Short mmCIF file of C-alpha atoms in Angstrom, two decimals:
data_model
loop_
_atom_site.label_atom_id
_atom_site.label_comp_id
_atom_site.label_asym_id
_atom_site.label_seq_id
_atom_site.Cartn_x
_atom_site.Cartn_y
_atom_site.Cartn_z
CA MET A 1 0.00 0.00 0.00
CA SER A 2 1.50 3.14 -1.02
CA MET A 3 0.86 6.55 0.52
CA GLU A 4 1.05 9.81 -1.50
CA ILE A 5 3.12 12.32 0.23
CA PRO A 6 1.65 15.83 -0.27
CA ARG A 7 3.93 18.24 -1.96
CA PRO A 8 4.47 21.67 -0.47
CA LEU A 9 2.54 24.49 -2.15
CA PRO A 10 4.57 26.92 -4.06
CA PRO A 11 4.97 30.30 -2.39
CA ALA A 12 2.39 32.97 -3.25
CA ILE A 13 3.46 35.16 -6.01
CA THR A 14 2.79 38.82 -5.27
CA PRO A 15 2.47 41.20 -8.13
CA PRO A 16 5.46 43.41 -8.61
CA MET A 17 5.05 46.86 -7.06
CA ALA A 18 5.44 49.95 -9.15
CA PRO A 19 8.78 51.56 -8.65
CA HIS A 20 8.86 54.89 -6.75
CA PRO A 21 9.30 57.86 -8.99
CA VAL A 22 12.72 59.28 -8.81
CA HIS A 23 12.61 63.08 -8.54
CA PRO A 24 15.48 65.16 -9.65
CA PRO A 25 17.40 66.83 -6.85
CA ILE A 26 16.01 70.21 -5.84
CA ALA A 27 18.32 72.97 -6.63
CA PRO A 28 19.02 75.25 -3.66
CA ILE A 29 17.34 78.62 -3.86
CA PRO A 30 19.96 81.28 -3.87
CA ILE A 31 19.51 83.58 -0.88
CA PRO A 32 20.91 87.02 -1.41
CA VAL A 33 23.35 87.81 1.29
CA THR A 34 23.34 91.45 2.24
CA PRO A 35 26.57 92.99 3.36
CA SER A 36 24.91 93.88 6.70
CA THR A 37 24.47 90.16 7.62
CA SER A 38 27.54 88.39 6.38
CA ALA A 39 29.80 90.47 4.30
CA ALA A 40 29.96 93.19 6.87
CA ALA A 41 30.95 90.64 9.47
CA ASP A 42 33.65 89.17 7.28
CA ASP A 43 34.89 92.23 5.58
CA ASP A 44 35.82 95.12 7.86
CA GLU A 45 36.41 97.41 4.98
CA VAL A 46 32.64 97.87 4.27
CA ASP A 47 31.32 101.08 5.93
CA TYR A 48 27.82 102.58 5.81
CA GLU A 49 26.89 106.25 5.99
CA VAL A 50 24.05 107.37 8.30
CA SER A 51 22.07 110.38 7.18
CA ASP A 52 22.09 113.53 9.25
CA ASP A 53 18.32 113.35 9.78
CA HIS A 54 18.58 109.80 11.10
CA ARG A 55 21.44 110.76 13.41
CA ALA A 56 19.55 113.79 14.71
CA ALA A 57 16.40 111.72 15.28
CA ARG A 58 18.39 109.12 17.17
CA GLU A 59 20.00 111.78 19.33
CA ARG A 60 16.61 113.32 20.09
CA HIS A 61 15.25 109.93 21.04
CA GLU A 62 18.21 109.26 23.34
CA ARG A 63 17.83 112.66 24.97
CA ALA A 64 14.11 112.09 25.51
CA VAL A 65 14.79 108.71 27.08
CA GLN A 66 17.42 110.21 29.36
CA GLU A 67 15.09 113.03 30.40
CA LEU A 68 12.33 110.54 31.12
CA LEU A 69 14.66 108.42 33.25
CA GLN A 70 15.89 111.50 35.10
CA ARG A 71 12.32 112.64 35.70
CA ARG A 72 11.43 109.23 37.09
CA ARG A 73 14.46 109.26 39.35
CA ALA A 74 13.61 112.79 40.44
CA TYR A 75 10.10 111.83 41.52
CA ALA A 76 11.52 108.79 43.30
CA MET A 77 13.96 110.95 45.24
CA ALA A 78 13.26 111.53 48.91
CA VAL A 79 13.33 115.32 49.07
CA PRO A 80 12.51 117.18 52.31
CA THR A 81 9.18 119.00 52.34
CA ASN A 82 10.13 121.45 55.07
CA ASP A 83 11.65 124.59 53.59
CA SER A 84 14.23 124.92 56.37
CA ALA A 85 15.38 121.33 55.72
CA VAL A 86 15.61 122.09 51.99
CA ARG A 87 17.78 125.12 52.71
CA ALA A 88 19.98 123.09 55.06
CA ARG A 89 20.58 120.38 52.47
CA LEU A 90 21.37 122.93 49.77
CA ARG A 91 23.88 124.52 52.13
CA ARG A 92 25.58 121.18 52.82
CA LEU A 93 25.75 120.44 49.10
CA GLY A 94 27.55 123.73 48.53
CA GLU A 95 24.69 125.37 46.67
CA PRO A 96 23.05 128.76 47.34
CA ILE A 97 20.16 128.30 49.74
CA THR A 98 17.95 130.68 47.77
CA LEU A 99 17.89 132.51 44.46
CA PHE A 100 16.40 135.86 43.65
CA GLY A 101 12.62 135.59 43.49
CA GLU A 102 12.65 131.88 44.30
CA ARG A 103 9.77 130.49 46.34
CA GLU A 104 9.48 127.36 48.47
CA MET A 105 8.27 124.94 45.80
CA GLU A 106 10.79 126.24 43.27
CA ARG A 107 13.59 125.79 45.82
CA ARG A 108 12.48 122.22 46.46
CA ASP A 109 12.40 121.47 42.72
CA ARG A 110 15.92 122.89 42.39
CA LEU A 111 17.13 120.58 45.15
CA ARG A 112 15.49 117.59 43.48
CA ALA A 113 17.14 118.40 40.13
CA LEU A 114 20.50 118.84 41.87
CA MET A 115 20.22 115.46 43.59
CA VAL A 116 19.37 113.74 40.30
CA ARG A 117 22.32 115.39 38.58
CA LEU A 118 24.73 114.35 41.32
CA GLU A 119 23.48 110.78 41.19
CA ALA A 120 23.84 110.69 37.39
CA ASP A 121 27.40 112.05 37.68
CA GLY A 122 28.37 109.26 40.07
CA GLN A 123 28.58 111.53 43.14
CA PHE A 124 26.24 109.44 45.21
CA ASP A 125 28.68 109.50 48.13
CA ARG A 126 28.28 113.27 48.25
CA LEU A 127 24.53 112.87 48.70
CA LEU A 128 25.01 110.27 51.41
CA ARG A 129 27.48 112.50 53.18
CA ALA A 130 25.02 115.42 53.13
CA GLN A 131 22.23 113.22 54.53
CA GLU A 132 24.54 111.87 57.26
CA ASP A 133 25.54 115.43 58.18
CA GLU A 134 21.83 116.34 58.47
CA GLN A 135 21.11 113.37 60.71
CA GLY A 136 24.14 113.98 62.89
CA ALA A 137 23.84 117.74 63.09
CA PRO A 138 23.11 118.84 66.67
CA GLY A 139 19.78 120.47 67.23
CA ASP A 140 18.25 119.54 63.85
CA ASP A 141 15.77 117.12 65.38
CA ASP A 142 14.88 119.63 68.05
CA ASP A 143 14.28 122.28 65.38
CA MET A 144 12.10 119.90 63.40
CA GLU A 145 10.07 119.09 66.48
CA GLN A 146 9.57 122.75 67.24
CA ILE A 147 8.25 123.52 63.75
CA GLN A 148 4.48 123.60 63.74
CA TYR A 149 2.27 123.95 60.74
CA PRO A 150 -0.91 125.85 61.64
CA PHE A 151 -4.05 125.20 59.64
CA PHE A 152 -4.82 128.89 59.61
CA THR A 153 -3.02 132.18 59.31
CA GLU A 154 -3.35 134.52 62.24
CA GLY A 155 -5.46 137.49 61.22
CA THR A 156 -5.41 141.11 62.23
CA ASN A 157 -7.60 142.85 64.76
CA GLN A 158 -9.44 144.50 61.88
CA LEU A 159 -10.34 141.07 60.50
CA LEU A 160 -11.51 139.92 63.94
CA GLN A 161 -13.74 142.97 64.26
CA ALA A 162 -15.06 142.41 60.73
CA ARG A 163 -15.93 138.78 61.53
CA VAL A 164 -17.81 139.89 64.64
CA ASP A 165 -19.61 142.56 62.63
CA ILE A 166 -20.55 140.04 59.92
CA ALA A 167 -21.88 137.63 62.55
CA MET A 168 -23.98 140.34 64.17
CA TYR A 169 -25.31 141.33 60.74
CA SER A 170 -26.05 137.81 59.45
CA LEU A 171 -27.69 136.15 62.47
CA PRO A 172 -30.81 138.36 62.64
CA ARG A 173 -31.24 138.14 58.86
CA ALA A 174 -30.95 134.34 58.94
CA LYS A 175 -33.52 134.15 61.73
CA ALA A 176 -35.93 136.41 59.84
CA ARG A 177 -35.50 134.36 56.65
CA VAL A 178 -36.20 131.07 58.44
CA ASP A 179 -39.23 132.51 60.26
CA SER A 180 -40.61 133.86 57.00
CA ALA A 181 -40.21 130.46 55.32
CA LYS A 182 -42.03 128.77 58.21
CA ARG A 183 -44.92 131.25 58.02
CA ARG A 184 -45.22 130.76 54.29
CA LEU A 185 -45.47 127.00 54.71
CA ALA A 186 -47.87 127.09 57.65
CA GLY A 187 -50.02 130.05 56.69
CA PRO A 188 -53.51 129.18 55.45
CA ASP A 189 -53.58 132.04 52.97
CA GLU A 190 -50.13 131.38 51.60
CA ASP A 191 -49.55 129.12 48.62
CA PRO A 192 -45.84 129.08 47.67
CA GLU A 193 -46.47 126.78 44.73
CA ALA A 194 -49.03 129.12 43.21
CA GLU A 195 -46.75 132.11 43.74
CA ALA A 196 -43.82 130.28 42.15
CA ALA A 197 -45.98 129.27 39.20
CA LEU A 198 -47.04 132.91 38.71
CA VAL A 199 -43.44 134.17 38.79
CA VAL A 200 -42.31 131.48 36.37
CA LYS A 201 -45.18 132.37 34.04
CA GLN A 202 -44.19 136.04 34.14
CA ALA A 203 -40.57 135.09 33.42
CA GLY A 204 -41.73 133.34 30.27
CA ASP A 205 -43.01 136.68 28.97
CA PHE A 206 -39.65 138.52 28.99
CA VAL A 207 -39.17 140.46 25.76
CA LEU A 208 -36.44 142.71 24.42
CA GLU A 209 -37.33 146.24 25.43
CA CYS A 210 -34.22 148.24 24.58
CA SER A 211 -30.84 147.84 22.91
CA GLU A 212 -28.00 150.34 22.99
CA ILE A 213 -24.35 150.47 21.91
CA GLY A 214 -22.39 150.58 25.16
CA ASP A 215 -18.79 151.11 24.07
CA ASP A 216 -16.32 150.87 21.22
CA ARG A 217 -14.86 147.66 22.66
CA PRO A 218 -16.54 144.45 23.93
CA LEU A 219 -18.50 144.78 27.16
CA THR A 220 -17.51 142.59 30.12
CA GLY A 221 -19.82 143.37 33.06
CA CYS A 222 -23.11 144.99 34.03
CA SER A 223 -24.96 145.79 37.24
CA PHE A 224 -28.25 147.40 38.29
CA SER A 225 -28.38 149.85 41.15
CA ARG A 226 -30.39 148.86 44.22
CA ASP A 227 -33.56 150.58 42.94
CA ALA A 228 -32.90 149.74 39.26
CA SER A 229 -32.85 153.42 38.39
CA MET A 230 -29.27 153.20 37.09
CA LEU A 231 -27.15 150.71 35.19
CA ALA A 232 -23.37 150.40 35.08
CA THR A 233 -21.31 148.64 32.40
CA SER A 234 -17.61 147.82 32.03
CA SER A 235 -15.61 147.39 28.85
CA TRP A 236 -12.31 146.25 27.41
CA SER A 237 -11.52 149.91 26.86
CA GLY A 238 -11.09 150.30 30.62
CA ILE A 239 -13.99 152.76 30.77
CA ILE A 240 -17.01 152.27 33.01
CA LYS A 241 -20.24 153.99 32.09
CA VAL A 242 -23.31 154.73 34.20
CA TRP A 243 -26.69 154.84 32.45
CA SER A 244 -30.14 155.92 33.53
CA MET A 245 -33.02 153.48 33.31
CA PRO A 246 -35.12 152.57 31.44
CA GLN A 247 -34.11 154.73 28.45
CA ILE A 248 -30.38 153.88 28.80
CA THR A 249 -29.14 157.45 28.74
CA LYS A 250 -25.51 157.94 29.73
CA ILE A 251 -25.04 159.76 33.05
CA ALA A 252 -21.32 159.46 33.80
CA THR A 253 -18.11 158.02 32.41
CA LEU A 254 -15.56 156.62 34.89
CA LYS A 255 -11.95 156.71 33.74
CA GLY A 256 -9.11 155.53 35.94
CA HIS A 257 -8.12 151.99 35.02
CA THR A 258 -5.05 151.55 32.84
CA GLU A 259 -6.11 148.14 31.47
CA ARG A 260 -9.39 146.58 30.38
CA ALA A 261 -12.19 146.62 32.96
CA THR A 262 -13.43 143.11 33.76
CA ASP A 263 -16.45 143.68 36.04
CA VAL A 264 -18.63 146.26 37.76
CA ALA A 265 -21.01 146.04 40.73
CA PHE A 266 -23.33 148.55 42.43
CA SER A 267 -23.44 148.70 46.21
CA PRO A 268 -26.59 147.14 47.74
CA VAL A 269 -27.02 150.03 50.22
CA ASP A 270 -26.10 153.20 48.32
CA ASN A 271 -25.27 154.43 44.84
CA CYS A 272 -21.51 153.90 44.86
CA LEU A 273 -20.05 151.21 42.62
CA ALA A 274 -16.92 149.06 42.45
CA THR A 275 -14.96 148.02 39.38
CA ALA A 276 -12.33 145.38 38.68
CA SER A 277 -9.62 145.56 36.05
CA ALA A 278 -6.74 143.70 34.47
CA ASP A 279 -4.43 146.35 35.94
CA LYS A 280 -4.56 144.31 39.22
CA THR A 281 -6.66 146.91 41.04
CA ALA A 282 -10.25 147.41 42.12
CA LYS A 283 -11.69 150.88 42.50
CA LEU A 284 -14.62 152.43 44.35
CA TRP A 285 -16.50 155.23 42.58
CA ASN A 286 -19.27 157.65 43.28
CA ARG A 287 -22.20 157.70 40.87
CA ASP A 288 -21.08 161.05 39.46
CA GLY A 289 -17.74 159.57 38.32
CA SER A 290 -15.46 160.69 41.16
CA LEU A 291 -12.96 158.13 42.43
CA LEU A 292 -13.38 157.34 46.12
CA MET A 293 -10.80 154.65 46.74
CA SER A 294 -8.42 152.21 45.05
CA PHE A 295 -7.75 148.70 46.36
CA ASP A 296 -4.22 147.58 45.54
CA GLY A 297 -2.65 144.28 46.53
CA HIS A 298 -3.46 141.57 44.01
CA LEU A 299 -0.52 140.14 42.07
CA ASP A 300 -2.40 139.39 38.86
CA ARG A 301 -5.40 140.67 36.92
CA LEU A 302 -8.82 140.74 38.55
CA ALA A 303 -11.83 138.89 37.19
CA ARG A 304 -14.99 139.55 39.24
CA VAL A 305 -16.01 141.81 42.09
CA ALA A 306 -18.94 141.62 44.52
CA PHE A 307 -20.30 143.64 47.46
CA HIS A 308 -21.16 142.10 50.80
CA PRO A 309 -24.92 142.52 51.53
CA SER A 310 -24.07 144.95 54.32
CA GLY A 311 -22.33 147.23 51.85
CA LYS A 312 -19.30 147.52 54.15
CA TYR A 313 -17.04 144.99 52.46
CA LEU A 314 -15.93 144.19 48.95
CA GLY A 315 -14.81 140.85 47.56
CA THR A 316 -12.40 140.61 44.62
CA ALA A 317 -11.37 137.50 42.65
CA SER A 318 -8.02 137.40 40.91
CA PHE A 319 -5.84 135.28 38.68
CA ASP A 320 -3.23 135.20 41.46
CA LYS A 321 -5.20 132.20 42.87
CA THR A 322 -6.70 134.22 45.74
CA TRP A 323 -9.80 136.19 46.55
CA ARG A 324 -9.64 139.08 48.98
CA LEU A 325 -12.01 140.91 51.30
CA TRP A 326 -11.66 144.69 51.65
CA ASP A 327 -13.08 147.29 54.01
CA ILE A 328 -14.53 149.98 51.74
CA ASN A 329 -14.45 152.60 54.50
CA THR A 330 -10.72 152.38 55.15
CA GLY A 331 -9.44 150.57 52.05
CA THR A 332 -7.81 147.93 54.27
CA GLU A 333 -7.29 144.42 53.03
CA LEU A 334 -8.99 142.32 55.69
CA LEU A 335 -8.62 138.83 54.26
CA LEU A 336 -6.38 137.15 51.70
CA GLN A 337 -8.03 133.79 51.10
CA GLU A 338 -6.12 131.00 49.41
CA GLY A 339 -7.42 127.53 48.65
CA HIS A 340 -7.82 127.29 44.89
CA SER A 341 -5.09 125.57 42.91
CA ARG A 342 -5.65 127.78 39.89
CA SER A 343 -6.95 131.27 39.15
CA VAL A 344 -10.04 132.46 41.02
CA TYR A 345 -12.63 133.82 38.61
CA GLY A 346 -15.77 134.62 40.61
CA VAL A 347 -16.91 135.52 44.11
CA SER A 348 -20.40 135.86 45.59
CA PHE A 349 -21.94 136.44 49.02
CA HIS A 350 -24.84 134.73 50.77
CA PRO A 351 -27.97 136.89 51.14
CA ASP A 352 -27.55 136.75 54.92
CA GLY A 353 -23.92 137.79 54.63
CA SER A 354 -22.63 134.78 56.55
CA LEU A 355 -21.03 132.86 53.68
CA ALA A 356 -18.92 133.61 50.63
CA ALA A 357 -18.49 131.42 47.57
CA SER A 358 -15.53 131.48 45.21
CA CYS A 359 -15.06 129.66 41.91
CA GLY A 360 -12.08 129.25 39.69
CA LEU A 361 -10.25 127.64 36.83
CA ASP A 362 -9.54 124.54 38.93
CA ALA A 363 -13.13 123.42 38.11
CA ASN A 364 -14.19 123.76 41.75
CA ALA A 365 -16.30 126.15 43.80
CA ARG A 366 -15.68 126.66 47.50
CA VAL A 367 -17.99 127.99 50.19
CA TRP A 368 -16.37 129.85 53.10
CA ASP A 369 -17.79 130.82 56.49
CA LEU A 370 -16.96 134.50 56.92
CA ARG A 371 -17.69 134.40 60.65
CA SER A 372 -15.05 131.79 61.46
CA GLY A 373 -12.85 131.76 58.38
CA ARG A 374 -13.33 128.03 57.84
CA LEU A 375 -14.00 126.28 54.58
CA TYR A 376 -17.60 125.07 54.73
CA CYS A 377 -17.58 122.80 51.68
CA THR A 378 -16.08 122.27 48.24
CA LEU A 379 -18.46 121.84 45.32
CA ILE A 380 -16.80 119.23 43.07
CA GLY A 381 -18.57 118.13 39.91
CA HIS A 382 -17.62 120.33 36.98
CA VAL A 383 -15.00 119.10 34.55
CA LYS A 384 -13.91 122.50 33.28
CA PRO A 385 -13.29 125.93 34.87
CA VAL A 386 -16.17 127.41 36.87
CA LEU A 387 -16.86 130.99 35.77
CA GLY A 388 -19.89 131.98 37.86
CA VAL A 389 -21.47 131.32 41.25
CA SER A 390 -24.67 132.64 42.81
CA PHE A 391 -26.60 132.10 46.06
CA SER A 392 -30.38 131.72 46.02
CA PRO A 393 -32.48 134.03 48.21
CA ASN A 394 -33.89 130.94 49.95
CA GLY A 395 -30.50 130.56 51.60
CA HIS A 396 -29.73 126.91 50.88
CA LEU A 397 -29.19 126.66 47.12
CA VAL A 398 -26.09 127.61 45.13
CA ALA A 399 -25.75 127.68 41.35
CA THR A 400 -22.44 127.36 39.50
CA ALA A 401 -21.76 128.00 35.80
CA SER A 402 -18.89 126.41 33.96
CA GLU A 403 -17.01 126.08 30.70
CA ASP A 404 -18.40 122.55 30.41
CA ASN A 405 -21.73 124.15 29.28
CA PHE A 406 -23.48 122.95 32.45
CA CYS A 407 -25.17 124.88 35.24
CA ARG A 408 -25.18 122.84 38.44
CA ILE A 409 -27.40 123.38 41.48
CA TRP A 410 -26.08 122.51 44.95
CA ASP A 411 -27.81 122.19 48.33
CA LEU A 412 -25.80 123.65 51.20
CA ARG A 413 -27.69 121.56 53.74
CA THR A 414 -26.56 118.25 52.29
CA ARG A 415 -23.47 119.61 50.51
CA GLN A 416 -24.52 117.65 47.44
CA MET A 417 -25.45 118.47 43.87
CA VAL A 418 -29.21 118.67 43.35
CA TYR A 419 -29.45 119.03 39.60
CA SER A 420 -27.24 119.46 36.54
CA ILE A 421 -28.63 121.57 33.70
CA PRO A 422 -27.14 121.17 30.19
CA ALA A 423 -27.90 124.82 29.68
CA HIS A 424 -26.05 126.03 26.58
CA LYS A 425 -24.07 125.01 23.53
CA SER A 426 -21.01 126.93 24.69
CA LEU A 427 -19.46 127.97 27.96
CA ILE A 428 -21.66 129.70 30.56
CA SER A 429 -20.19 133.05 31.48
CA HIS A 430 -22.50 134.03 34.34
CA VAL A 431 -25.41 132.80 36.47
CA LYS A 432 -27.78 134.60 38.82
CA PHE A 433 -30.90 133.78 40.82
CA GLU A 434 -34.01 135.92 40.71
CA PRO A 435 -33.49 138.19 43.74
CA GLN A 436 -36.97 138.04 45.29
CA GLU A 437 -37.51 134.37 46.14
CA GLY A 438 -35.21 132.60 43.71
CA TYR A 439 -38.04 131.03 41.71
CA TYR A 440 -35.96 131.12 38.54
CA LEU A 441 -32.34 131.67 37.56
CA ALA A 442 -30.71 133.23 34.52
CA THR A 443 -27.60 132.11 32.65
CA SER A 444 -25.55 133.84 29.96
CA SER A 445 -23.37 132.03 27.47
CA TYR A 446 -20.87 132.42 24.67
CA ASP A 447 -23.45 130.90 22.33
CA SER A 448 -24.82 134.49 22.07
CA LYS A 449 -27.88 133.73 24.21
CA ALA A 450 -29.16 134.06 27.75
CA ALA A 451 -31.67 131.63 29.23
CA LEU A 452 -34.13 131.47 32.13
CA TRP A 453 -34.68 128.27 34.14
CA SER A 454 -37.31 127.34 36.70
CA THR A 455 -35.95 126.31 40.10
CA ARG A 456 -39.03 124.15 40.75
CA ASP A 457 -38.21 121.52 38.13
CA TYR A 458 -35.17 123.10 36.37
CA LYS A 459 -36.94 123.21 33.04
CA PRO A 460 -36.27 126.00 30.52
CA ILE A 461 -38.58 128.99 30.72
CA LYS A 462 -37.32 131.39 28.07
CA SER A 463 -34.38 131.86 25.74
CA LEU A 464 -33.27 135.47 25.40
CA ALA A 465 -31.86 135.56 21.86
CA GLY A 466 -30.80 138.85 20.33
CA HIS A 467 -27.06 139.31 20.69
CA GLU A 468 -24.77 138.69 17.75
CA SER A 469 -21.76 137.57 19.76
CA LYS A 470 -20.69 136.13 23.12
CA VAL A 471 -22.82 137.20 26.09
CA THR A 472 -20.36 137.97 28.88
CA SER A 473 -22.54 138.96 31.82
CA LEU A 474 -26.06 139.64 33.06
CA ASP A 475 -27.93 141.09 36.01
CA ILE A 476 -31.51 141.04 37.33
CA SER A 477 -33.15 144.07 38.88
CA GLY A 478 -34.25 143.94 42.50
CA ASP A 479 -37.94 143.68 41.61
CA GLY A 480 -37.24 140.93 39.07
CA GLN A 481 -38.90 142.88 36.24
CA HIS A 482 -35.76 143.68 34.20
CA ILE A 483 -32.79 141.67 32.98
CA VAL A 484 -29.73 143.26 31.42
CA THR A 485 -27.22 141.42 29.23
CA VAL A 486 -23.95 142.66 27.71
CA SER A 487 -21.95 141.09 24.96
CA HIS A 488 -18.86 141.18 22.79
CA ASP A 489 -21.07 142.77 20.14
CA ARG A 490 -20.76 145.94 22.31
CA THR A 491 -24.50 146.22 22.93
CA ILE A 492 -26.54 146.52 26.11
CA LYS A 493 -29.91 144.81 25.94
CA ILE A 494 -32.73 145.27 28.45
CA TRP A 495 -35.34 142.51 28.70
CA SER A 496 -38.58 143.34 30.47
CA CYS A 497 -41.84 141.72 31.55
CA ARG A 498 -43.32 144.77 33.27
CA GLY A 499 -46.31 145.02 30.93
CA THR A 500 -47.24 141.40 31.51
CA ALA A 501 -46.85 141.79 35.26
CA ARG A 502 -49.17 144.82 35.21
CA ASP A 503 -51.77 142.87 33.24
CA ASN A 504 -51.61 140.01 35.74
CA GLU A 505 -52.07 142.41 38.63
CA MET A 506 -55.17 143.85 36.95
CA GLU A 507 -56.56 140.35 36.45
CA LEU A 508 -56.00 139.56 40.14
CA ASP A 509 -57.75 142.77 41.15
#
C-alpha cells in the first residue's frame, strides 16, 4: 500500500510593485546675502553712511529717554518737604540756599534736580554725606520738632472785628429768613407753589425792550443799582459807564483803570459802585464819576467783584489764585483767602452775609464761612473751569456756571449736587438767581444767548436771543422785572416783563 506524500505548495506570487518615482534633486534657492548680515561681518572694509536726519532723530530719542529716566528718578527721590530742611541740604551740598525771586516749591524742585544730577554724575557718596551730616547735626531734630504747621493764618484785629460785625449782621437776617419760610409754609392764605408758578409764568413773557451800543470795545460786566434806576457797564476799553433806566441814557463816564475793565457792581445800600480791572486793582467810585478809593494788593489781573450785603465789604477774585475781602471805608485788606489751585474767577456772598463762595479755573467752587474763616464745603462736579457762582435768596441753594456748558445746582444743607442743567451750547459766562424768592435763575453764554430756568423743576422757561456775539454777563433788577445782558457785540440789551406783570395784577384785582 503506497501513501502519497503531499507536496508543499509553491509560495504565493505577489504582483510586482510599481517603482517609486525618482525626482530630480532640488536645486538650492539662492539667498541674497546682504553685506549687513555676512559680508559686513567678514569684511571690515565695508562702511555705511548714516544720514544727518537719522542721526539727529536718534540723538533726540536718546535725549528724551534720558530726560524721562531723570524725571522718574527725580520723583523717586526723597526730598525734604520742610523749607528749612531744603535750605539746610542745599547749604551742605555747597549750593546757594535761595535765588532771587525763588519760592518754596521752586527751591524744592531745584534741590530735586540737583540730587538727580549728582546721582547721574556718580557723586552718590556726596549725597550720602550730606544726609549723614543732616542726621548727625546737633539740634536739627529739636528744630524739626519745634516747627508747627498751623491750619490757619493769624489774622489782624481789623479782620476779627469784621468777623464779629458780619456775625452780628447775618444772624438776625438768617432768623428772619427762616421765620418767613415757616410762616409761608404754615399760613392758610399762603400758597408758595401758586406764587412760584405765577413768577415762572411772568418770566416766560420777557421780551427785548431796549438795545443800545455801550462802548467801542466788547462789554464785560453789568450791574443794576439797588432801585434799578441806574445801570453800570464795564468794557475792554477800561472805561465804566453809568446809564439811567429805562431809556439807557448815559449819566457818567468813569476813567481811571489803565487796562481793560473786567467787572462792575453797584453797592446794595447806596449808589456807589466798584470796578475790577486787568491792571490788578479794584476801584470804588461815586455815581457822578469821582474816584473814592483804590484797592491795591493783588498780584495778577482781577476777574470779578462783589459787594457784601451789608455794603461795608468788597470781595475781589483774581488770577493770582486768591480772593480778597476789603473794608470799603478804610481801604484795608482784611482777608487774603487761598485755597484754589488755579486762578479764582468769581466771588459771591450769601444773602444773609454769613457765607462767601468762590469759583475758579480749577473746576471747583468753594464755600467759606466769613464768621469763622473756615472752609464750609467744596463743590466738586464740573470738569472745566467754573466761571460763575450765585446764592439763592432761599438761603440753601447755590448755582455754578462752567465752561463745560453745564449749570449745576447745589444744596448747602446736604453739601450735594441737586441738579445738573445742560444749559447752553457753549461755555456759561454768568449765572444769577431771581433776587426776590429765587423762583428762577438766569444764565448767559458764549453761544450768544441768555436763558431762564425754573428752580421748581429746572426746566427751561425762556431763551433770550438777540445778541450777535458772546454774552459775557447779566444782572436782574431787584424787583425781578428787568434783565440786562452785555456782549462782545458791544451792545446793552434790556429785557422786560413789566407790561405782563401789570396785566396780571389787573386780572388779580
